[in-house]
Short mmCIF file of C-alpha atoms and ligand atoms in Angstrom, two decimals:
data_model
loop_
_atom_site.label_atom_id
_atom_site.label_comp_id
_atom_site.label_asym_id
_atom_site.label_seq_id
_atom_site.Cartn_x
_atom_site.Cartn_y
_atom_site.Cartn_z
CA MET A 1 1.13 27.14 22.63
CA SER A 2 5.07 25.82 23.09
CA ILE A 3 5.42 22.65 24.92
CA LYS A 4 7.87 22.97 27.74
CA GLN A 5 10.02 20.06 26.99
CA PRO A 6 11.88 18.74 29.92
CA ASN A 7 15.78 18.10 28.20
CA LEU A 8 15.62 14.52 28.51
CA LEU A 9 14.66 11.57 26.48
CA LEU A 10 11.31 10.35 26.29
CA PRO A 11 10.38 7.17 28.32
CA ALA A 12 10.20 4.35 25.91
CA PRO A 13 6.71 2.52 26.50
CA SER A 14 6.59 -1.08 26.85
CA GLY A 15 4.07 -3.91 27.04
CA ASP A 16 0.88 -4.06 24.33
CA LEU A 17 1.19 -2.16 21.30
CA GLN A 18 -2.02 -0.25 21.97
CA ILE A 19 -2.68 3.61 21.55
CA SER A 20 -4.98 5.05 23.92
CA GLU A 21 -7.85 7.40 23.24
CA LEU A 22 -7.13 11.02 23.87
CA PRO A 23 -8.07 12.44 27.29
CA SER A 24 -11.58 14.07 27.47
CA ALA A 25 -11.36 17.94 26.70
CA THR A 26 -12.78 18.90 30.09
CA SER A 27 -9.89 16.91 31.78
CA ASP A 28 -6.56 18.54 33.30
CA GLU A 29 -4.46 16.87 30.58
CA ALA A 30 -6.67 18.50 27.76
CA SER A 31 -4.65 21.69 27.72
CA ALA A 32 -1.67 19.88 26.53
CA LEU A 33 -3.39 18.14 23.68
CA LEU A 34 -2.54 18.79 20.05
CA SER A 35 -3.91 18.55 16.69
CA PHE A 36 -1.06 16.52 15.28
CA SER A 37 1.59 14.19 16.19
CA LEU A 38 4.45 13.32 13.59
CA VAL A 39 6.56 10.06 14.20
CA VAL A 40 10.07 10.03 12.67
CA PRO A 41 11.48 6.57 13.13
CA THR A 42 15.15 6.26 12.70
CA TYR A 43 18.09 4.06 12.58
CA ASN A 44 21.42 5.28 11.62
CA GLU A 45 20.26 8.61 10.22
CA ALA A 46 22.79 10.92 11.66
CA ALA A 47 23.49 12.64 8.32
CA ASN A 48 19.82 13.26 7.87
CA ILE A 49 18.46 13.88 11.37
CA ASN A 50 19.08 17.67 11.33
CA LYS A 51 17.95 18.33 7.99
CA ILE A 52 14.48 16.61 8.52
CA VAL A 53 13.85 18.03 11.77
CA ARG A 54 14.68 21.67 10.26
CA ILE A 55 12.47 21.11 7.21
CA LEU A 56 9.56 19.45 9.21
CA SER A 57 9.59 22.09 11.76
CA GLN A 58 9.54 25.20 9.13
CA ILE A 59 6.57 23.50 7.31
CA LEU A 60 4.51 22.69 10.42
CA ASP A 61 5.22 25.99 11.69
CA GLU A 62 3.68 27.47 8.80
CA ILE A 63 0.38 25.74 9.09
CA ILE A 64 -0.15 24.69 12.63
CA PRO A 65 2.26 26.69 14.81
CA GLY A 66 2.80 25.16 18.30
CA ASP A 67 -0.04 22.76 17.77
CA TYR A 68 2.05 19.78 16.53
CA GLU A 69 4.99 17.58 18.10
CA LEU A 70 7.62 15.69 16.07
CA ILE A 71 8.68 12.64 17.94
CA VAL A 72 12.06 10.92 16.80
CA VAL A 73 11.95 7.25 17.71
CA ASP A 74 15.44 6.15 17.51
CA ASP A 75 16.53 2.34 17.94
CA ASP A 76 19.57 3.32 19.95
CA SER A 77 21.50 3.78 16.61
CA PRO A 78 25.23 3.18 16.64
CA ASP A 79 25.97 6.44 14.63
CA GLY A 80 24.48 8.35 17.65
CA THR A 81 21.11 9.66 15.82
CA TRP A 82 19.37 9.98 19.10
CA GLN A 83 21.86 12.28 20.70
CA LEU A 84 22.13 14.59 17.84
CA ALA A 85 18.28 14.48 17.80
CA LEU A 86 18.58 15.53 21.57
CA SER A 87 20.74 18.38 20.67
CA LEU A 88 18.38 19.76 18.53
CA ILE A 89 15.47 20.12 21.01
CA ALA A 90 16.80 23.84 22.48
CA GLU A 91 16.23 24.95 19.02
CA TYR A 92 13.09 23.13 17.91
CA PRO A 93 10.60 23.24 21.22
CA GLN A 94 8.04 21.04 19.46
CA LEU A 95 10.63 18.23 18.87
CA ARG A 96 10.65 15.05 21.57
CA VAL A 97 13.10 12.06 21.36
CA MET A 98 12.57 8.60 22.36
CA ARG A 99 15.68 6.25 22.49
CA ARG A 100 14.74 2.57 22.38
CA GLN A 101 17.28 0.33 23.91
CA HIS A 102 15.22 -2.92 24.41
CA GLU A 103 13.27 -3.10 21.24
CA ARG A 104 14.05 -2.89 17.58
CA GLY A 105 12.03 -2.52 14.37
CA LEU A 106 10.41 0.03 12.12
CA SER A 107 6.40 -0.63 12.66
CA SER A 108 7.12 -0.96 16.40
CA ALA A 109 9.09 1.94 16.80
CA ILE A 110 6.20 4.10 15.01
CA ILE A 111 3.62 2.57 17.37
CA ARG A 112 5.66 3.24 20.54
CA GLY A 113 5.95 7.04 19.27
CA TRP A 114 2.14 7.24 18.94
CA GLN A 115 1.78 5.55 22.42
CA VAL A 116 3.20 8.77 23.63
CA ALA A 117 1.84 11.23 21.47
CA LYS A 118 -0.65 14.03 22.13
CA GLY A 119 -2.40 14.65 18.78
CA ARG A 120 -5.67 14.04 17.59
CA PHE A 121 -4.08 13.05 14.18
CA LEU A 122 -1.05 10.82 14.15
CA GLY A 123 1.33 10.51 11.28
CA VAL A 124 4.52 8.78 10.22
CA ILE A 125 7.26 10.04 7.87
CA ASP A 126 10.77 8.20 6.92
CA GLY A 127 13.59 10.05 8.49
CA ASP A 128 15.67 10.03 5.13
CA LEU A 129 14.03 12.46 3.17
CA GLN A 130 12.81 9.96 0.74
CA HIS A 131 9.29 11.09 1.47
CA PRO A 132 8.95 14.81 0.49
CA PRO A 133 7.75 16.63 3.53
CA HIS A 134 5.71 19.28 1.62
CA VAL A 135 3.11 16.86 0.94
CA LEU A 136 2.33 16.81 4.79
CA LEU A 137 0.28 19.87 3.85
CA GLN A 138 -2.31 17.93 1.40
CA LEU A 139 -2.31 15.03 3.85
CA LEU A 140 -3.27 17.39 6.87
CA ASN A 141 -6.05 18.98 4.82
CA ALA A 142 -7.26 15.59 3.60
CA ILE A 143 -7.71 14.21 7.41
CA GLN A 144 -8.87 17.74 8.72
CA GLU A 145 -11.79 17.51 6.03
CA GLY A 146 -12.90 14.15 7.45
CA ALA A 147 -10.93 11.34 6.06
CA ASP A 148 -9.76 8.57 8.67
CA LEU A 149 -6.52 7.84 6.63
CA ALA A 150 -4.69 10.03 4.42
CA VAL A 151 -2.00 8.03 2.44
CA ALA A 152 0.88 9.60 0.36
CA SER A 153 0.88 6.97 -2.61
CA ARG A 154 3.26 6.35 -5.19
CA HIS A 155 0.66 4.79 -7.44
CA VAL A 156 -2.11 7.55 -7.94
CA GLU A 157 -2.01 10.65 -10.28
CA GLY A 158 1.41 12.46 -9.75
CA GLY A 159 3.00 9.41 -7.69
CA GLY A 160 5.80 7.45 -8.77
CA VAL A 161 9.54 6.37 -7.73
CA SER A 162 12.53 8.45 -8.74
CA SER A 163 15.16 5.99 -9.46
CA TRP A 164 14.13 2.51 -8.37
CA SER A 165 15.60 -0.57 -10.37
CA PHE A 166 13.58 -2.82 -12.19
CA ILE A 167 14.10 -5.41 -9.46
CA ARG A 168 12.89 -3.23 -6.59
CA ARG A 169 9.78 -2.03 -8.77
CA PHE A 170 9.28 -5.72 -9.54
CA LEU A 171 9.69 -6.92 -5.97
CA SER A 172 7.29 -4.03 -4.52
CA ARG A 173 4.50 -4.88 -6.99
CA GLY A 174 5.14 -8.43 -6.65
CA ALA A 175 4.65 -8.02 -2.98
CA GLN A 176 1.55 -5.87 -3.57
CA LEU A 177 0.14 -8.74 -5.81
CA LEU A 178 0.69 -11.31 -3.35
CA GLY A 179 -0.92 -9.16 -0.64
CA LEU A 180 -3.90 -8.77 -2.59
CA ILE A 181 -4.29 -12.44 -3.04
CA ILE A 182 -3.92 -13.16 0.86
CA LEU A 183 -5.52 -9.93 1.96
CA PRO A 184 -7.62 -8.53 -0.79
CA ARG A 185 -9.93 -6.57 1.57
CA VAL A 186 -7.11 -4.80 3.15
CA LEU A 187 -4.51 -4.10 0.68
CA GLY A 188 -7.13 -3.63 -1.87
CA ARG A 189 -8.50 -0.61 -0.06
CA VAL A 190 -5.74 1.61 -1.35
CA SER A 191 -3.37 1.88 -4.33
CA ASP A 192 -0.02 1.89 -2.40
CA PRO A 193 -0.66 -0.53 0.81
CA MET A 194 3.08 -0.59 1.04
CA SER A 195 3.32 3.43 1.63
CA GLY A 196 5.35 4.23 4.96
CA TYR A 197 4.16 7.76 4.79
CA PHE A 198 0.68 8.52 5.86
CA LEU A 199 -1.51 10.33 8.81
CA VAL A 200 -4.21 8.59 10.57
CA ARG A 201 -7.17 9.68 12.76
CA ARG A 202 -6.22 8.75 16.45
CA SER A 203 -9.66 7.52 17.43
CA ALA A 204 -9.78 5.34 14.52
CA ILE A 205 -7.07 3.12 15.79
CA ALA A 206 -7.15 3.91 19.48
CA ASN A 207 -7.94 0.90 22.02
CA VAL A 208 -6.80 -1.58 19.42
CA LYS A 209 -3.99 -4.10 20.08
CA LEU A 210 -1.61 -3.65 17.14
CA ASN A 211 0.58 -6.45 16.28
CA PRO A 212 3.10 -5.67 13.17
CA VAL A 213 5.95 -7.53 11.75
CA GLY A 214 8.76 -5.53 9.97
CA TYR A 215 8.12 -2.62 7.88
CA LYS A 216 4.19 -2.32 6.68
CA ILE A 217 2.53 -0.65 9.39
CA LEU A 218 -0.11 0.62 7.15
CA LEU A 219 -1.33 -2.94 6.52
CA GLU A 220 -1.73 -3.14 10.39
CA VAL A 221 -3.76 0.41 10.63
CA ILE A 222 -6.09 -0.64 7.76
CA GLY A 223 -6.43 -4.26 8.74
CA ARG A 224 -7.03 -3.76 12.36
CA GLY A 225 -8.24 -0.09 12.72
CA ASP A 226 -11.66 1.24 11.99
CA ILE A 227 -11.03 3.16 8.70
CA ARG A 228 -14.12 4.34 7.06
CA GLN A 229 -13.05 7.19 4.81
CA ILE A 230 -9.61 7.00 2.92
CA ALA A 231 -8.12 9.84 0.93
CA GLU A 232 -4.73 9.38 -1.22
CA VAL A 233 -2.27 12.04 -2.38
CA GLY A 234 0.24 11.31 -5.13
CA TYR A 235 3.92 11.85 -4.23
CA VAL A 236 7.23 10.86 -5.82
CA PHE A 237 9.38 8.50 -3.63
CA CYS A 238 12.85 10.44 -3.99
CA GLU A 239 16.22 8.95 -3.98
CA ARG A 240 18.16 8.53 -0.75
CA LYS A 241 21.08 11.05 -0.58
CA GLU A 242 22.47 10.11 2.88
CA GLY A 243 22.94 6.99 4.76
CA GLU A 244 21.58 3.38 3.53
CA SER A 245 18.23 1.82 3.20
CA LYS A 246 17.89 -0.72 6.12
CA VAL A 247 15.62 -2.93 3.78
CA THR A 248 17.14 -6.64 3.31
CA TRP A 249 15.71 -9.90 2.63
CA LYS A 250 14.25 -10.02 6.26
CA GLN A 251 11.72 -7.33 5.47
CA TYR A 252 10.33 -9.43 2.65
CA LEU A 253 10.05 -12.42 5.07
CA ASP A 254 8.70 -10.28 7.56
CA TYR A 255 6.12 -9.04 5.23
CA ILE A 256 4.66 -12.49 4.30
CA HIS A 257 4.78 -13.34 7.90
CA HIS A 258 2.65 -10.15 8.51
CA LEU A 259 0.11 -10.81 5.96
CA LEU A 260 -0.15 -14.55 7.36
CA ARG A 261 -0.44 -13.39 10.72
CA LEU A 262 -3.24 -10.53 9.70
CA ARG A 263 -5.08 -13.01 7.68
CA LEU A 264 -5.25 -15.65 10.54
CA SER A 265 -5.72 -13.39 13.42
CA THR A 266 -8.60 -11.01 11.96
CA PHE A 267 -10.65 -13.11 9.95
CA GLN A 268 -13.55 -10.88 10.55
CA ILE A 269 -11.68 -7.68 10.63
CA ARG A 270 -13.68 -5.25 12.58
CA GLY A 271 -15.96 -2.96 10.42
CA LEU A 272 -14.58 -4.24 6.91
CA SER A 273 -17.69 -6.07 5.73
CA VAL A 274 -19.60 -2.66 6.20
CA HIS A 275 -17.06 -0.38 4.41
CA ASN A 276 -15.60 -2.83 1.62
CA SER A 277 -18.25 -4.47 -0.54
CA PHE A 278 -17.51 -6.62 -3.18
CA PRO A 279 -17.95 -4.65 -6.75
CA ILE A 280 -20.53 -7.15 -8.07
CA GLY A 281 -21.87 -4.76 -10.84
CA ARG A 282 -18.28 -4.37 -12.31
CA PHE A 283 -17.45 -8.18 -11.89
CA ILE A 284 -20.80 -8.79 -13.89
CA ARG A 285 -19.62 -6.60 -16.54
CA PHE A 286 -15.91 -7.91 -16.41
CA GLY A 287 -17.43 -11.27 -16.75
CA LEU A 288 -19.65 -10.47 -19.83
CA VAL A 289 -16.68 -8.80 -21.48
CA GLY A 290 -14.70 -11.94 -20.55
CA LEU A 291 -17.45 -14.12 -22.12
CA SER A 292 -16.89 -12.36 -25.40
CA GLY A 293 -13.34 -12.93 -24.91
CA VAL A 294 -14.29 -16.55 -24.44
CA PHE A 295 -15.96 -16.48 -27.91
CA VAL A 296 -12.81 -14.91 -29.57
CA ASP A 297 -10.78 -17.30 -27.74
CA MET A 298 -12.71 -20.50 -28.74
CA ALA A 299 -13.18 -19.06 -32.27
CA VAL A 300 -9.36 -18.50 -32.73
CA LEU A 301 -8.61 -21.84 -30.85
CA TYR A 302 -10.79 -23.60 -33.50
CA LEU A 303 -9.69 -21.86 -36.50
CA LEU A 304 -5.85 -22.50 -35.26
CA SER A 305 -5.89 -25.91 -33.54
CA ASP A 306 -8.90 -28.10 -34.74
CA PRO A 307 -8.09 -31.04 -36.85
CA THR A 308 -10.51 -29.62 -39.54
CA THR A 309 -8.79 -26.47 -39.80
CA LEU A 310 -4.91 -25.26 -39.47
CA GLY A 311 -4.47 -28.29 -36.65
CA LEU A 312 -1.48 -26.14 -35.28
CA PRO A 313 -0.43 -27.51 -31.65
CA LEU A 314 -2.86 -27.11 -29.07
CA THR A 315 -0.81 -24.73 -26.40
CA ARG A 316 0.74 -22.52 -29.10
CA SER A 317 -2.74 -21.94 -30.55
CA LYS A 318 -4.06 -21.64 -27.28
CA ILE A 319 -1.60 -18.71 -26.40
CA ILE A 320 -2.17 -16.88 -29.69
CA ALA A 321 -5.90 -17.25 -29.12
CA GLY A 322 -5.54 -15.73 -25.46
CA GLU A 323 -3.44 -12.80 -26.63
CA ILE A 324 -6.13 -11.72 -29.16
CA ALA A 325 -9.08 -12.31 -26.62
CA ILE A 326 -7.00 -10.15 -24.21
CA PHE A 327 -6.90 -7.24 -26.54
CA ASN A 328 -10.73 -7.48 -27.13
CA ASN A 329 -11.20 -7.73 -23.41
CA PHE A 330 -9.17 -4.91 -22.79
CA LEU A 331 -11.13 -2.67 -25.14
CA TRP A 332 -14.41 -3.53 -23.75
CA ASN A 333 -13.24 -3.07 -20.24
CA ASP A 334 -11.94 0.30 -20.68
CA ALA A 335 -15.05 1.26 -22.48
CA TRP A 336 -17.49 -0.25 -20.38
CA THR A 337 -16.60 -2.10 -17.14
CA PHE A 338 -14.24 0.62 -15.94
CA ALA A 339 -15.51 3.57 -18.05
CA ASP A 340 -15.89 5.64 -15.16
CA VAL A 341 -12.32 5.33 -14.06
CA ALA A 342 -10.89 5.35 -17.63
CA MET A 343 -12.81 8.66 -18.16
CA GLN A 344 -10.28 10.10 -15.49
CA GLN A 345 -7.32 8.75 -17.18
CA LYS A 346 -7.93 9.70 -20.89
CA GLN A 347 -4.33 10.34 -22.20
CA TRP A 348 -2.96 8.10 -24.62
CA HIS A 349 0.06 7.27 -22.48
CA GLN A 350 -2.09 6.29 -19.56
CA ARG A 351 -4.41 4.17 -21.63
CA LEU A 352 -1.22 2.57 -23.16
CA LYS A 353 0.01 1.85 -19.53
CA ARG A 354 -3.31 0.65 -18.85
CA PHE A 355 -3.05 -1.85 -21.45
CA LEU A 356 0.45 -3.02 -20.89
CA LYS A 357 -0.52 -4.00 -17.14
CA PHE A 358 -3.62 -5.66 -18.24
CA ASN A 359 -1.80 -7.63 -20.70
CA ILE A 360 1.02 -8.50 -18.13
CA ILE A 361 -1.91 -9.34 -15.69
CA CYS A 362 -3.89 -11.25 -18.14
CA LEU A 363 -0.64 -13.10 -19.52
CA ALA A 364 0.09 -14.22 -15.71
CA GLY A 365 -3.98 -15.20 -16.10
CA LEU A 366 -3.04 -16.92 -19.23
CA VAL A 367 -0.29 -19.05 -17.65
CA LEU A 368 -2.81 -19.92 -14.74
CA ASN A 369 -5.16 -20.60 -17.46
CA VAL A 370 -2.86 -23.13 -19.46
CA LEU A 371 -1.73 -24.74 -15.82
CA VAL A 372 -5.40 -25.21 -14.95
CA LEU A 373 -6.37 -26.47 -18.47
CA ASN A 374 -3.44 -29.11 -18.43
CA LEU A 375 -4.15 -30.03 -14.63
CA VAL A 376 -7.95 -30.56 -15.31
CA PHE A 377 -7.37 -32.19 -19.03
CA ASN A 378 -4.78 -34.50 -17.88
CA PHE A 379 -5.89 -35.59 -14.23
CA ILE A 380 -9.70 -34.66 -13.80
CA ILE A 381 -11.92 -34.19 -16.93
CA HIS A 382 -10.50 -35.67 -20.33
CA ASN A 383 -12.43 -33.11 -22.36
CA ARG A 384 -10.70 -30.07 -23.57
CA TYR A 385 -13.45 -27.88 -23.80
CA ILE A 386 -14.78 -28.14 -20.38
CA ALA A 387 -11.17 -28.08 -18.88
CA ASN A 388 -10.70 -24.98 -20.77
CA LEU A 389 -13.92 -23.35 -19.29
CA ILE A 390 -12.79 -24.24 -15.87
CA ALA A 391 -9.51 -22.70 -16.75
CA ILE A 392 -10.99 -19.60 -18.00
CA ALA A 393 -13.04 -19.16 -14.95
CA ALA A 394 -10.10 -19.45 -12.45
CA ALA A 395 -8.32 -16.83 -14.82
CA THR A 396 -11.00 -14.52 -14.89
CA VAL A 397 -11.25 -14.04 -11.10
CA TRP A 398 -7.44 -13.41 -11.21
CA ASN A 399 -7.51 -10.87 -13.76
CA PHE A 400 -10.74 -9.21 -12.55
CA TRP A 401 -9.50 -8.73 -9.07
CA VAL A 402 -5.87 -7.79 -9.95
CA ASN A 403 -6.55 -5.48 -12.55
CA LEU A 404 -9.16 -3.96 -10.53
CA LYS A 405 -6.56 -2.93 -8.24
CA LEU A 406 -3.49 -2.40 -10.38
CA SER A 407 -4.64 -1.47 -14.00
CA TRP A 408 -7.86 0.66 -13.13
CA ARG A 409 -6.71 1.38 -9.55
CA VAL A 410 -9.96 1.17 -8.08
CA THR A 411 -9.88 1.54 -4.22
CA GLN A 412 -12.20 2.86 -1.45
CA VAL A 413 -10.71 6.22 -1.88
CA LYS A 414 -13.35 8.94 -2.42
N1 GDD B 1 13.43 3.20 14.82
C1 GDD B 1 13.78 2.51 13.78
N2 GDD B 1 13.98 1.21 14.12
N3 GDD B 1 13.74 2.84 12.60
C2 GDD B 1 13.97 2.35 11.63
C3 GDD B 1 14.33 0.83 11.58
C4 GDD B 1 14.37 0.36 12.82
O1 GDD B 1 14.51 -0.76 13.19
N4 GDD B 1 14.72 0.45 10.39
C5 GDD B 1 14.51 1.55 9.44
N5 GDD B 1 14.16 2.38 10.06
C6 GDD B 1 13.91 3.89 9.80
C7 GDD B 1 15.14 4.40 8.73
O2 GDD B 1 16.14 5.11 9.58
C8 GDD B 1 14.21 5.60 7.76
O3 GDD B 1 14.08 6.56 8.55
C9 GDD B 1 12.83 4.82 7.66
O4 GDD B 1 12.76 3.93 8.83
C10 GDD B 1 12.68 4.04 6.35
O5 GDD B 1 13.68 2.98 6.23
P1 GDD B 1 14.51 2.61 4.89
O6 GDD B 1 15.34 1.57 5.35
O7 GDD B 1 14.99 4.05 4.41
O8 GDD B 1 13.52 2.28 4.00
P2 GDD B 1 13.31 2.03 2.55
O9 GDD B 1 13.20 3.60 2.09
O10 GDD B 1 13.97 1.13 1.85
O11 GDD B 1 11.65 1.81 2.48
C11 GDD B 1 10.65 3.05 2.94
O12 GDD B 1 9.84 3.36 2.16
C12 GDD B 1 9.01 2.62 1.38
C13 GDD B 1 7.89 3.31 0.55
O13 GDD B 1 7.15 4.06 0.92
C14 GDD B 1 9.62 2.50 4.28
O14 GDD B 1 8.73 3.48 4.68
C15 GDD B 1 8.81 1.31 3.56
O15 GDD B 1 7.90 0.96 4.75
C16 GDD B 1 7.89 1.65 2.40
O16 GDD B 1 7.32 0.70 1.77
MN1 MN B 2 14.34 5.12 2.91
#
């Protein structure tokens, strides 16, 4: 069922960033409906556009011939990407091209593409081949099997990044951490909330006014959509061969702006409370393990710093006590609190990676702990043991949530 594509550009929608429901199966337009619409946002991708359209068409012609469309949304690239894309339409009948001249930005480009799409499933993939096209097969399978959202993730089994510098990894994880603090119930649902490669069921985001800023369209979909079941597929984020990344400091500021906007505008996000209950059972177990760590912490603090024992300086003793307690807690959490997850990741290097992450997160928790201890001890309650208890409680909440999401990667994914 090939689409007769008028050889001209798609009109760029304007107004609200809102996607309509598909026309009902009985209506006249029903015949033009498709299963899948994949948006490829482009800005200065002249060096990549030919190859990505060819590879995507080859893959989709294999699995859903004639039942998909590729929608290239180009923001009037100075390098003429949109013209090159237009010239490919003759060869690739499923290809449609939009040239935006009055709007700019990755997330809004994707939504404008989805607004003109005819598919029951909507997808996005970058136009620079850093997202491996073959992963589409697994994503499509997952969504055809019932998932509302299928995300390609760098942080699950089989996932990773090929050549990111330590700084970029640190910034990416730091951004995720910040998001987990500001919007835990959105970012906590997936292991890679920064992913720009995913498929979503149209009905889950139809008739919802989307309002993204910058790059992170997935946050908008999870935050405002009616997303019940999520599937994740591991993928390796490849090195860019042609062209440049458009990521600048502006994207990081946009991200913080987006987090705050989502936080403020959707306090009670539709449907979240139903699908995303707080893991009380795990928290209690984590707390009990933490309690055992408190005894270890206190015992070591006493042995090291009490005037009647070694009488070492408070802060140094505290850090040693904390480190020993961390090791104790990791062992118990891996064996009990998160036993179900740890069972699926049994290999030694996986355990070691978990312990290192746990350690880094808990060390950050220790810094928080020492800060709160000194704040409370010096300005609120002049009793080192009560101040220490309050500090440990604050650190426990931090340690639980961040380790749940990053070390043992517990998400809402079935
Ligand atoms: N239409 C349009 N308008 N497209 C854009 C714009 C824009 O303003 N800015 C970037 N793009 C296109 C690029 O041409 C590319 O196809 C895609 O969006 C991703 O842009 P990059 O600049 O290559 O982003 P990145 O590789 O650094 O980061 C990507 O991967 C990360 C990991 O999944 C993005 O998808 C990030 O959102 C994602 O976190
Ligand atoms: Mn890229």
